[in-house]
PDB file of C-alpha atoms and ligand atoms in Angstrom:
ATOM      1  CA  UNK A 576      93.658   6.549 127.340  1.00 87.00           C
ATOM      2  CA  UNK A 577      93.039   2.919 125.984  1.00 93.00           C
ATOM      3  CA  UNK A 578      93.285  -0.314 128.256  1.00 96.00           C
ATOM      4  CA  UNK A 579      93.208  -3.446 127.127  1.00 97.00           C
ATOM      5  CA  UNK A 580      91.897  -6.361 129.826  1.00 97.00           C
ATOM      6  CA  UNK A 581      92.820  -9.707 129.069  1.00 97.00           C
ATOM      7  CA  UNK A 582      90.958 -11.749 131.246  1.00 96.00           C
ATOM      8  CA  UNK A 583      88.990 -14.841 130.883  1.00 95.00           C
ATOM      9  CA  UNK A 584      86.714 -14.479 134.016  1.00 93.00           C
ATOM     10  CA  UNK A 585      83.481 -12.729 132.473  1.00 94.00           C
ATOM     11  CA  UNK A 586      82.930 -11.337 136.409  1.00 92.00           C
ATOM     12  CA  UNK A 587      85.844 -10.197 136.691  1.00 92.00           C
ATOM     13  CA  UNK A 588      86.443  -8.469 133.218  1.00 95.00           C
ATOM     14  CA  UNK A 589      83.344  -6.807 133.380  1.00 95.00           C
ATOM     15  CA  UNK A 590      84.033  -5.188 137.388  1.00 92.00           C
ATOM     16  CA  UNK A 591      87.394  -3.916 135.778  1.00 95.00           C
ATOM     17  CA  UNK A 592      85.598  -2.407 132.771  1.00 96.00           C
ATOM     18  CA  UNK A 593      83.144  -0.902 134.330  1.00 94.00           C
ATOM     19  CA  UNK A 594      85.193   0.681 136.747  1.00 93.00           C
ATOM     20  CA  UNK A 595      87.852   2.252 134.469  1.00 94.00           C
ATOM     21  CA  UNK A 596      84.642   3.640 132.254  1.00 92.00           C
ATOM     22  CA  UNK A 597      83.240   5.578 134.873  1.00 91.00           C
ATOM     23  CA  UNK A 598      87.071   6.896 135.431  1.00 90.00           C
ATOM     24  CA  UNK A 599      87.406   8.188 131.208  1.00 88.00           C
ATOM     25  CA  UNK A 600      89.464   5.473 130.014  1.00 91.00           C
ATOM     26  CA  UNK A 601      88.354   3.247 126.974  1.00 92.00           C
ATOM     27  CA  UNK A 602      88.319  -0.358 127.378  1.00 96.00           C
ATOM     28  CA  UNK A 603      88.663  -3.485 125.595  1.00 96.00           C
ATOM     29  CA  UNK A 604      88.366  -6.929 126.421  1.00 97.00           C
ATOM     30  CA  UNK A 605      90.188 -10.002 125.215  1.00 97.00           C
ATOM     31  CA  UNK A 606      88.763 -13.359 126.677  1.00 96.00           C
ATOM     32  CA  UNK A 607      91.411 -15.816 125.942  1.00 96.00           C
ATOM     33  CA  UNK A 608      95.411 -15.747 125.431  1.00 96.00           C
ATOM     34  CA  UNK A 609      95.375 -15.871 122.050  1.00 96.00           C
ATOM     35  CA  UNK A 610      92.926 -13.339 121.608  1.00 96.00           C
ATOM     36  CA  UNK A 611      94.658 -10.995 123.884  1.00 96.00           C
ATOM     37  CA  UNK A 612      97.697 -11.282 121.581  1.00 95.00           C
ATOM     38  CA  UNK A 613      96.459 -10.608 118.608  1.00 95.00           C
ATOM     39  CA  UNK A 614      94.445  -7.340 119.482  1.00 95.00           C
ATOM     40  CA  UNK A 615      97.573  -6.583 122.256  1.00 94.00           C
ATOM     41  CA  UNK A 616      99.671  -5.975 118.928  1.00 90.00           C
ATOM     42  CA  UNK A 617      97.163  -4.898 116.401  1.00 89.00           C
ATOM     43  CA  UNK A 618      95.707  -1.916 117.996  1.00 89.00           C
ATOM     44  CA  UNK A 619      97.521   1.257 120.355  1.00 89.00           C
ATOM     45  CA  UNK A 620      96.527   0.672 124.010  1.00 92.00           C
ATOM     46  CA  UNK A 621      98.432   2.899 126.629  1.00 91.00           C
ATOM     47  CA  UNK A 622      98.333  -0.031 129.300  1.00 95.00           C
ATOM     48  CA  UNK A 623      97.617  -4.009 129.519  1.00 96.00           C
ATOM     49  CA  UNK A 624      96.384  -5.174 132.207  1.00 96.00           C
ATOM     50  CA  UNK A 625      97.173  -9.147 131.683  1.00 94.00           C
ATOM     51  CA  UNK A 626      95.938 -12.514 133.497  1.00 92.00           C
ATOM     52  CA  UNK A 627      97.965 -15.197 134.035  1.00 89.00           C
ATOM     53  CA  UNK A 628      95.695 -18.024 134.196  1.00 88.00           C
ATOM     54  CA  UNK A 629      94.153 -17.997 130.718  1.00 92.00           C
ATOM     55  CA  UNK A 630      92.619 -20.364 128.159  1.00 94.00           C
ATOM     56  CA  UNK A 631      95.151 -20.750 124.733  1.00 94.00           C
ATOM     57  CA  UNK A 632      97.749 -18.554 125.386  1.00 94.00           C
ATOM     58  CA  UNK A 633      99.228 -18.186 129.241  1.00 92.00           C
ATOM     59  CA  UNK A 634      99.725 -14.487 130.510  1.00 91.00           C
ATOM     60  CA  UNK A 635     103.848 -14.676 130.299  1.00 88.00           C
ATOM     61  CA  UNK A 636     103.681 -15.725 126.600  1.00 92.00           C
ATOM     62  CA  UNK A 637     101.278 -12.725 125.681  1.00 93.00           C
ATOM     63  CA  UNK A 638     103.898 -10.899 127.828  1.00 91.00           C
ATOM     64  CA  UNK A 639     106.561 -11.679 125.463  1.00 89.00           C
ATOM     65  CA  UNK A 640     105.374 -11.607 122.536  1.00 91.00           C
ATOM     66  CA  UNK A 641     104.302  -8.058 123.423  1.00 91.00           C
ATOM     67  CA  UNK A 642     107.290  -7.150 124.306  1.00 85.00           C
ATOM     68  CA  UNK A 643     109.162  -7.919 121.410  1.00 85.00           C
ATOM     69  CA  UNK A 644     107.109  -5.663 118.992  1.00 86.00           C
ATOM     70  CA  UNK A 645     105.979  -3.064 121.924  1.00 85.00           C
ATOM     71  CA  UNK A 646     108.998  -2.625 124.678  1.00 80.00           C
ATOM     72  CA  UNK A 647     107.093   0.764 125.756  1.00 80.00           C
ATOM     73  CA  UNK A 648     103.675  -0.388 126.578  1.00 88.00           C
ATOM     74  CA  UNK A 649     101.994  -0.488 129.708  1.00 91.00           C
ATOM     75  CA  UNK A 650     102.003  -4.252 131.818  1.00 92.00           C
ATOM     76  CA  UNK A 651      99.874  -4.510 134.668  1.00 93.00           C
ATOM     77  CA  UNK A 652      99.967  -8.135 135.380  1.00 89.00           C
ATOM     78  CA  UNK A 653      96.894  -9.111 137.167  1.00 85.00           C
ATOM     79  CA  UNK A 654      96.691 -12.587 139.087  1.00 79.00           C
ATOM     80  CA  UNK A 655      95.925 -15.158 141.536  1.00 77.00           C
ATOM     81  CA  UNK A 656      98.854 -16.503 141.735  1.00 66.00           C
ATOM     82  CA  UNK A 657     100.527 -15.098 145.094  1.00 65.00           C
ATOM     83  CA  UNK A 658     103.570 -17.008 144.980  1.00 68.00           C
ATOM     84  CA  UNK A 659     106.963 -14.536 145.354  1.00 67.00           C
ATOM     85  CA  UNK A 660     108.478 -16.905 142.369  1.00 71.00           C
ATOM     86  CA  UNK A 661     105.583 -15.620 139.718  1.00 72.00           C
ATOM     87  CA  UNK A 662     105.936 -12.069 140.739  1.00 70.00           C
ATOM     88  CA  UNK A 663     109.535 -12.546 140.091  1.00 71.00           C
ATOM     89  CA  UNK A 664     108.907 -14.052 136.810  1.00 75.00           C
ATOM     90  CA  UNK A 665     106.537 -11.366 135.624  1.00 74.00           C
ATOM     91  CA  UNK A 666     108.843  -8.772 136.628  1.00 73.00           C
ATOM     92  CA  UNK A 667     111.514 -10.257 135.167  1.00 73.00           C
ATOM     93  CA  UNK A 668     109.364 -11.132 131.586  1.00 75.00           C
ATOM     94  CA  UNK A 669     109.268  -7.494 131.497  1.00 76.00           C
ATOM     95  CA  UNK A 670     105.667  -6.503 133.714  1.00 82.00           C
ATOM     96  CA  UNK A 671     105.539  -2.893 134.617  1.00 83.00           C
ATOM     97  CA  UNK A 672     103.938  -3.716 138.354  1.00 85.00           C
ATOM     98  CA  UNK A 673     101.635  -6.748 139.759  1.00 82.00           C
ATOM     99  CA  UNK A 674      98.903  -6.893 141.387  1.00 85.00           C
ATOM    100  CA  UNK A 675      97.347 -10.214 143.248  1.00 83.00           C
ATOM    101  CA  UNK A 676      93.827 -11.532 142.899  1.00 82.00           C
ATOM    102  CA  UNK A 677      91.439 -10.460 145.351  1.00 81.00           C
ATOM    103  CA  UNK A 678      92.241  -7.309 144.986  1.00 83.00           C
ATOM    104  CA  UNK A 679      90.428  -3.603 145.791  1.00 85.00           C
ATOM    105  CA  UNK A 680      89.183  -1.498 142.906  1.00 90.00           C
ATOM    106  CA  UNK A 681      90.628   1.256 144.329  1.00 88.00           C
ATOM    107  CA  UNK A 682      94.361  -0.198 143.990  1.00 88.00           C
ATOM    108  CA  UNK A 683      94.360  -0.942 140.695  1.00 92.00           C
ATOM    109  CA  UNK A 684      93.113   2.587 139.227  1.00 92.00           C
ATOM    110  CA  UNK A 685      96.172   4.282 141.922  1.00 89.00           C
ATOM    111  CA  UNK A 686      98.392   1.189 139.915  1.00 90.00           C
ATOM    112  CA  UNK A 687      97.022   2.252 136.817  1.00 92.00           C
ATOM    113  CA  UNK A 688      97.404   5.913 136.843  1.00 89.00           C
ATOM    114  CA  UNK A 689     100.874   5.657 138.416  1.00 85.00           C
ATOM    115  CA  UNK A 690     101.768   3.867 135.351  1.00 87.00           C
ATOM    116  CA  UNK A 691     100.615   6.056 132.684  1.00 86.00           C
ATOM    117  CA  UNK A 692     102.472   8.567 134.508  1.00 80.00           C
ATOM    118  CA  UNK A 693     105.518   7.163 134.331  1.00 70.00           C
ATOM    119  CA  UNK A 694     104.477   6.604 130.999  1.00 55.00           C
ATOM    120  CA  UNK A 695     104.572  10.717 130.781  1.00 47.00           C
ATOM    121  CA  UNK A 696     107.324  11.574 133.059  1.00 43.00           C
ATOM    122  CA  UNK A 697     109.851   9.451 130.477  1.00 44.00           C
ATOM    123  CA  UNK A 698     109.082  11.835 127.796  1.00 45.00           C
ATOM    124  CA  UNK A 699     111.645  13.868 127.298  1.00 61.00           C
ATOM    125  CA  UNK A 700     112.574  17.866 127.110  1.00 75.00           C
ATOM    126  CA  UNK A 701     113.156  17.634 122.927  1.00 82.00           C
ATOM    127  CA  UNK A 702     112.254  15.459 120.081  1.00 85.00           C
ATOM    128  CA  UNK A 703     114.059  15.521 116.637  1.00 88.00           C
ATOM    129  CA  UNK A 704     115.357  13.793 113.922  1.00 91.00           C
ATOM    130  CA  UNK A 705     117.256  14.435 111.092  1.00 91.00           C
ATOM    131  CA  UNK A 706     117.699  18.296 111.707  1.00 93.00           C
ATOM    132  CA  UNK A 707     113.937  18.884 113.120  1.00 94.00           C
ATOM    133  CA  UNK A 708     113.648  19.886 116.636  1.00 93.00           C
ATOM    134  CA  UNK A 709     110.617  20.285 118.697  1.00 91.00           C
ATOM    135  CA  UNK A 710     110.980  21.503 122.526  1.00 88.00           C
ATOM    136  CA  UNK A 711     107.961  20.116 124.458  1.00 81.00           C
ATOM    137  CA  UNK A 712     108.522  22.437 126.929  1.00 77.00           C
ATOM    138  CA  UNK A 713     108.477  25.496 125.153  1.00 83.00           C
ATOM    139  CA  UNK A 714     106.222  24.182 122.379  1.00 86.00           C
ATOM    140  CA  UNK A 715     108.874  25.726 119.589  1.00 91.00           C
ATOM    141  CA  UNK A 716     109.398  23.938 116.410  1.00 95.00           C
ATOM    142  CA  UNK A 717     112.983  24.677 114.431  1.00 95.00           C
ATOM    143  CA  UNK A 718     114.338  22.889 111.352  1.00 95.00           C
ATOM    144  CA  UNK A 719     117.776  23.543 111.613  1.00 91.00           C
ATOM    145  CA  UNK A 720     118.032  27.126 112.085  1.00 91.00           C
ATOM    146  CA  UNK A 721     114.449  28.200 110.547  1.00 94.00           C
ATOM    147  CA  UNK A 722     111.608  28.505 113.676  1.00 95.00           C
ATOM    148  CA  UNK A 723     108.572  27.046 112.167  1.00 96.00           C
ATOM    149  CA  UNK A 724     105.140  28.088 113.460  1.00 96.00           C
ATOM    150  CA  UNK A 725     102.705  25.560 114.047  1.00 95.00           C
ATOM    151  CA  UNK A 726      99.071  25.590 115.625  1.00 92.00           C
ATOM    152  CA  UNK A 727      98.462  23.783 118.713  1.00 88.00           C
ATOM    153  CA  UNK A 728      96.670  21.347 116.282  1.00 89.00           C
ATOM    154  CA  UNK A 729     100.096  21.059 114.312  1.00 93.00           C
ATOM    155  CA  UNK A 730     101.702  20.995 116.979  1.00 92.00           C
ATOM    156  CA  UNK A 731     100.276  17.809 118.776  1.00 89.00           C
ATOM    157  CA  UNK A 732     100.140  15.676 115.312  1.00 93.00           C
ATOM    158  CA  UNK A 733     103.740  16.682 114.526  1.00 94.00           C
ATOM    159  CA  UNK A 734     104.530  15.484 118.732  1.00 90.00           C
ATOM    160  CA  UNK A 735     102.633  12.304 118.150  1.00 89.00           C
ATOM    161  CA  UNK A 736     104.373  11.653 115.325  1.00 93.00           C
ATOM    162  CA  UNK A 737     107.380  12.318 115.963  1.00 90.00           C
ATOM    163  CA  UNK A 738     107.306   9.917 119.600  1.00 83.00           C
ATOM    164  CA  UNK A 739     106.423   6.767 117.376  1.00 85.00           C
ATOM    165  CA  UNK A 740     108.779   8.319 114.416  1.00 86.00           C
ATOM    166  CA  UNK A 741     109.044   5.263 112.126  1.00 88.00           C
ATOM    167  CA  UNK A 742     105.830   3.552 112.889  1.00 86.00           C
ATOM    168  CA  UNK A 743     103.109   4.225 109.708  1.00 89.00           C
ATOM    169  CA  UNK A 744     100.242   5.580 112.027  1.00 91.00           C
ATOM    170  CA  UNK A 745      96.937   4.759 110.430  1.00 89.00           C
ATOM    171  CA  UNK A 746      94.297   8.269 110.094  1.00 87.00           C
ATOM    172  CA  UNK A 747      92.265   6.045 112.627  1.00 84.00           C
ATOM    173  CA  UNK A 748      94.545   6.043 115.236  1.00 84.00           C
ATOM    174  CA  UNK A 749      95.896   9.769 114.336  1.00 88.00           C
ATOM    175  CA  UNK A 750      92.154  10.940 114.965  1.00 85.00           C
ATOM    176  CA  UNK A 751      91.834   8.807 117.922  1.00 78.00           C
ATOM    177  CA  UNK A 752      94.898  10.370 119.624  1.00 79.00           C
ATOM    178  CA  UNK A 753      95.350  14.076 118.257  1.00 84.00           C
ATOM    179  CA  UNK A 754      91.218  14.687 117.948  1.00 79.00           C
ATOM    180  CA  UNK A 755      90.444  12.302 120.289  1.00 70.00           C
ATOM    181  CA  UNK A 756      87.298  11.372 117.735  1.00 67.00           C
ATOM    182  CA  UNK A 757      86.609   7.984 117.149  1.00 62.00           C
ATOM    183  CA  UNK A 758      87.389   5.995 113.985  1.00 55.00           C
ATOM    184  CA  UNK A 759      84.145   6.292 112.303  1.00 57.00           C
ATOM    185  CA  UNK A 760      84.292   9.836 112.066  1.00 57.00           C
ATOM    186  CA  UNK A 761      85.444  11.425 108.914  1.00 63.00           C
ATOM    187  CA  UNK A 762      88.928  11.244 109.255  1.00 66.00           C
ATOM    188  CA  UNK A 763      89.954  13.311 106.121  1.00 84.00           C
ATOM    189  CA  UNK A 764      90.756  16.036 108.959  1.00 86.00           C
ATOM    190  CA  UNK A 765      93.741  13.994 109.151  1.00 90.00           C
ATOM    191  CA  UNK A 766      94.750  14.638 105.588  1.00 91.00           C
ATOM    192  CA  UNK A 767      94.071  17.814 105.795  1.00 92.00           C
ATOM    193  CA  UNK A 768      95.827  18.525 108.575  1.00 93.00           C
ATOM    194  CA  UNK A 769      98.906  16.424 107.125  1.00 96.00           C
ATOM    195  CA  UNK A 770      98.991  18.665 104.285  1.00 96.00           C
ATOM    196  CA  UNK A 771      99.113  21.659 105.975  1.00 96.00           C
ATOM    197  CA  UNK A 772     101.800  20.025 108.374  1.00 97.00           C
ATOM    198  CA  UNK A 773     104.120  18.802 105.508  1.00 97.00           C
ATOM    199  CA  UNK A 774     104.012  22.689 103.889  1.00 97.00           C
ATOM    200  CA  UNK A 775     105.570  23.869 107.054  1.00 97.00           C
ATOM    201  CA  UNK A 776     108.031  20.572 107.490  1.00 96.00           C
ATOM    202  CA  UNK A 777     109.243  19.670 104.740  1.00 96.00           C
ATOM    203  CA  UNK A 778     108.979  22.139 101.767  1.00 95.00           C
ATOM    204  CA  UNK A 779     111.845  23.748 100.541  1.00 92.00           C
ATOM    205  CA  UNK A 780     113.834  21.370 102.780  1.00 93.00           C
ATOM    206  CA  UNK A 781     115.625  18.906 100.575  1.00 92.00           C
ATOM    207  CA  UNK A 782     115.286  16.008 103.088  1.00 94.00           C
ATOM    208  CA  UNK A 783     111.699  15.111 103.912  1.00 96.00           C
ATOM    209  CA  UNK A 784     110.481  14.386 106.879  1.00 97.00           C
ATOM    210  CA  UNK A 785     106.383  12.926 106.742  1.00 97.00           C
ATOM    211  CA  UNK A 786     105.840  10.320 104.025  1.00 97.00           C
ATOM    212  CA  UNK A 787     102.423   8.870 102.483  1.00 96.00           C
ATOM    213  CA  UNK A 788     101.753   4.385 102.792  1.00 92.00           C
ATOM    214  CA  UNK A 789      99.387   5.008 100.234  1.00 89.00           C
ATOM    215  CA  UNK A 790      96.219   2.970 101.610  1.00 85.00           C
ATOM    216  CA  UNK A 791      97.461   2.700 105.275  1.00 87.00           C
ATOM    217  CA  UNK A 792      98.382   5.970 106.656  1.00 92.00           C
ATOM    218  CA  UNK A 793     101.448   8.072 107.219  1.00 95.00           C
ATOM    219  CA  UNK A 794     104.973   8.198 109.062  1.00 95.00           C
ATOM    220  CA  UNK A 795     107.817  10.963 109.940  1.00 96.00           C
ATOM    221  CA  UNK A 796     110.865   9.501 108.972  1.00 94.00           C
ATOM    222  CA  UNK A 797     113.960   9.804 108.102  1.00 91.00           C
ATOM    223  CA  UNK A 798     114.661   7.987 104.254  1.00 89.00           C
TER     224      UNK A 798
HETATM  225 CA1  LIG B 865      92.187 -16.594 134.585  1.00 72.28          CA
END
């Protein structure tokens, strides 16, 4: 799971950082607004967890410009300002939950995890598009009425993709999430596994599913 702090208080960041490390999560940190936004809507993170207070770019304007390009992800809006009208604001703006400066480690990993849960409980029973259905539940693939076997492997990339179906998903970020390797690893286990993906997909199906952005990556689409 990948957080992203934006937070401009060195002291601060680093307590945060530390503290999700030693819990498994992967952490960057953005040190001004601006900053924040930028890698906020470059890169996947599962969950923000946003200032308010910030040189450049104030915490509710990284909050919506998020949220127009990423209505899914994760806002943990993190803050000194205790006034009922802000928490209102944020809330409004689109934060997930709030939590006010001082605060206790402890509350913000329980805030944390119960918001990547959520982020899990939303998922639904089925995926599909166009006439490809995958049940999550009972980890069965069908396109239209032909069951098509997958490995586990298979089985995850074709999940991920399908859950940002649309979105061209770099090999960096496919390794990241379906290998869990990091991005300099060889990632040509990506293509591989693509390949062997798209000959149980899409051939001999006239409507193909997983497409190539030569130089960037692939996406599961309909076209
Ligand atoms: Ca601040």
């Amino acid at each position: 799971m990948k957080i992203l702090i934006v937070e401009d208080e060195n002291k601060t960041a680093a307590y945060i950082s530390k503290g999700l490390s030693e819990n498994g999560f992967s952490v960057d940190i953005a040190q001004d607004g601006q900053d924040g936004l930028f890698v906020a809507s470059q890169q996947y993170y599962d969950l923000i967890i946003l200032d308010v207070l910030l040189p450049k770019l104030d915490g509710w304007s990284i909050l919506k410009g998020v949220r127009a390009i990423k209505p899914d992800l994760r806002i943990l809006f993190l803050t000194a300002c205790a006034d009922i009208e802000d928490k209102v604001k944020g809330l409004e703006l689109g934060a997930d939950d709030y939590l006010v400066k001082p605060f206790a480690f402890s509350e913000l990993l329980a805030r944390v995890r119960s918001l990547l849960r959520r982020g899990v409980v939303q998922l639904q029973d089925h995926l599909s598009i166009v006439d490809l259905d995958i049940d999550l539940t009972k980890h069965k693939v069908l396109r239209g009425v032909t069951r098509i076997d997958l490995t586990p492997k298979e089985f995850s990339l074709l999940v991920f993709m399908a859950q940002h179906q649309g979105e061209v998903l770099s090999r960096t970020l496919i390794a990241e999430r379906v290998w869990d390797i990091n991005f300099d690893s060889d990632t040509n286990v990506v293509d591989v596994a693509i390949r062997r993906l798209r000959q149980k997909i899409d051939d001999g199906f006239e409507k193909k599913l997983i497409h190539t952005m030569r130089g960037i990556g692939y996406v599961l689409e309909e076209r």
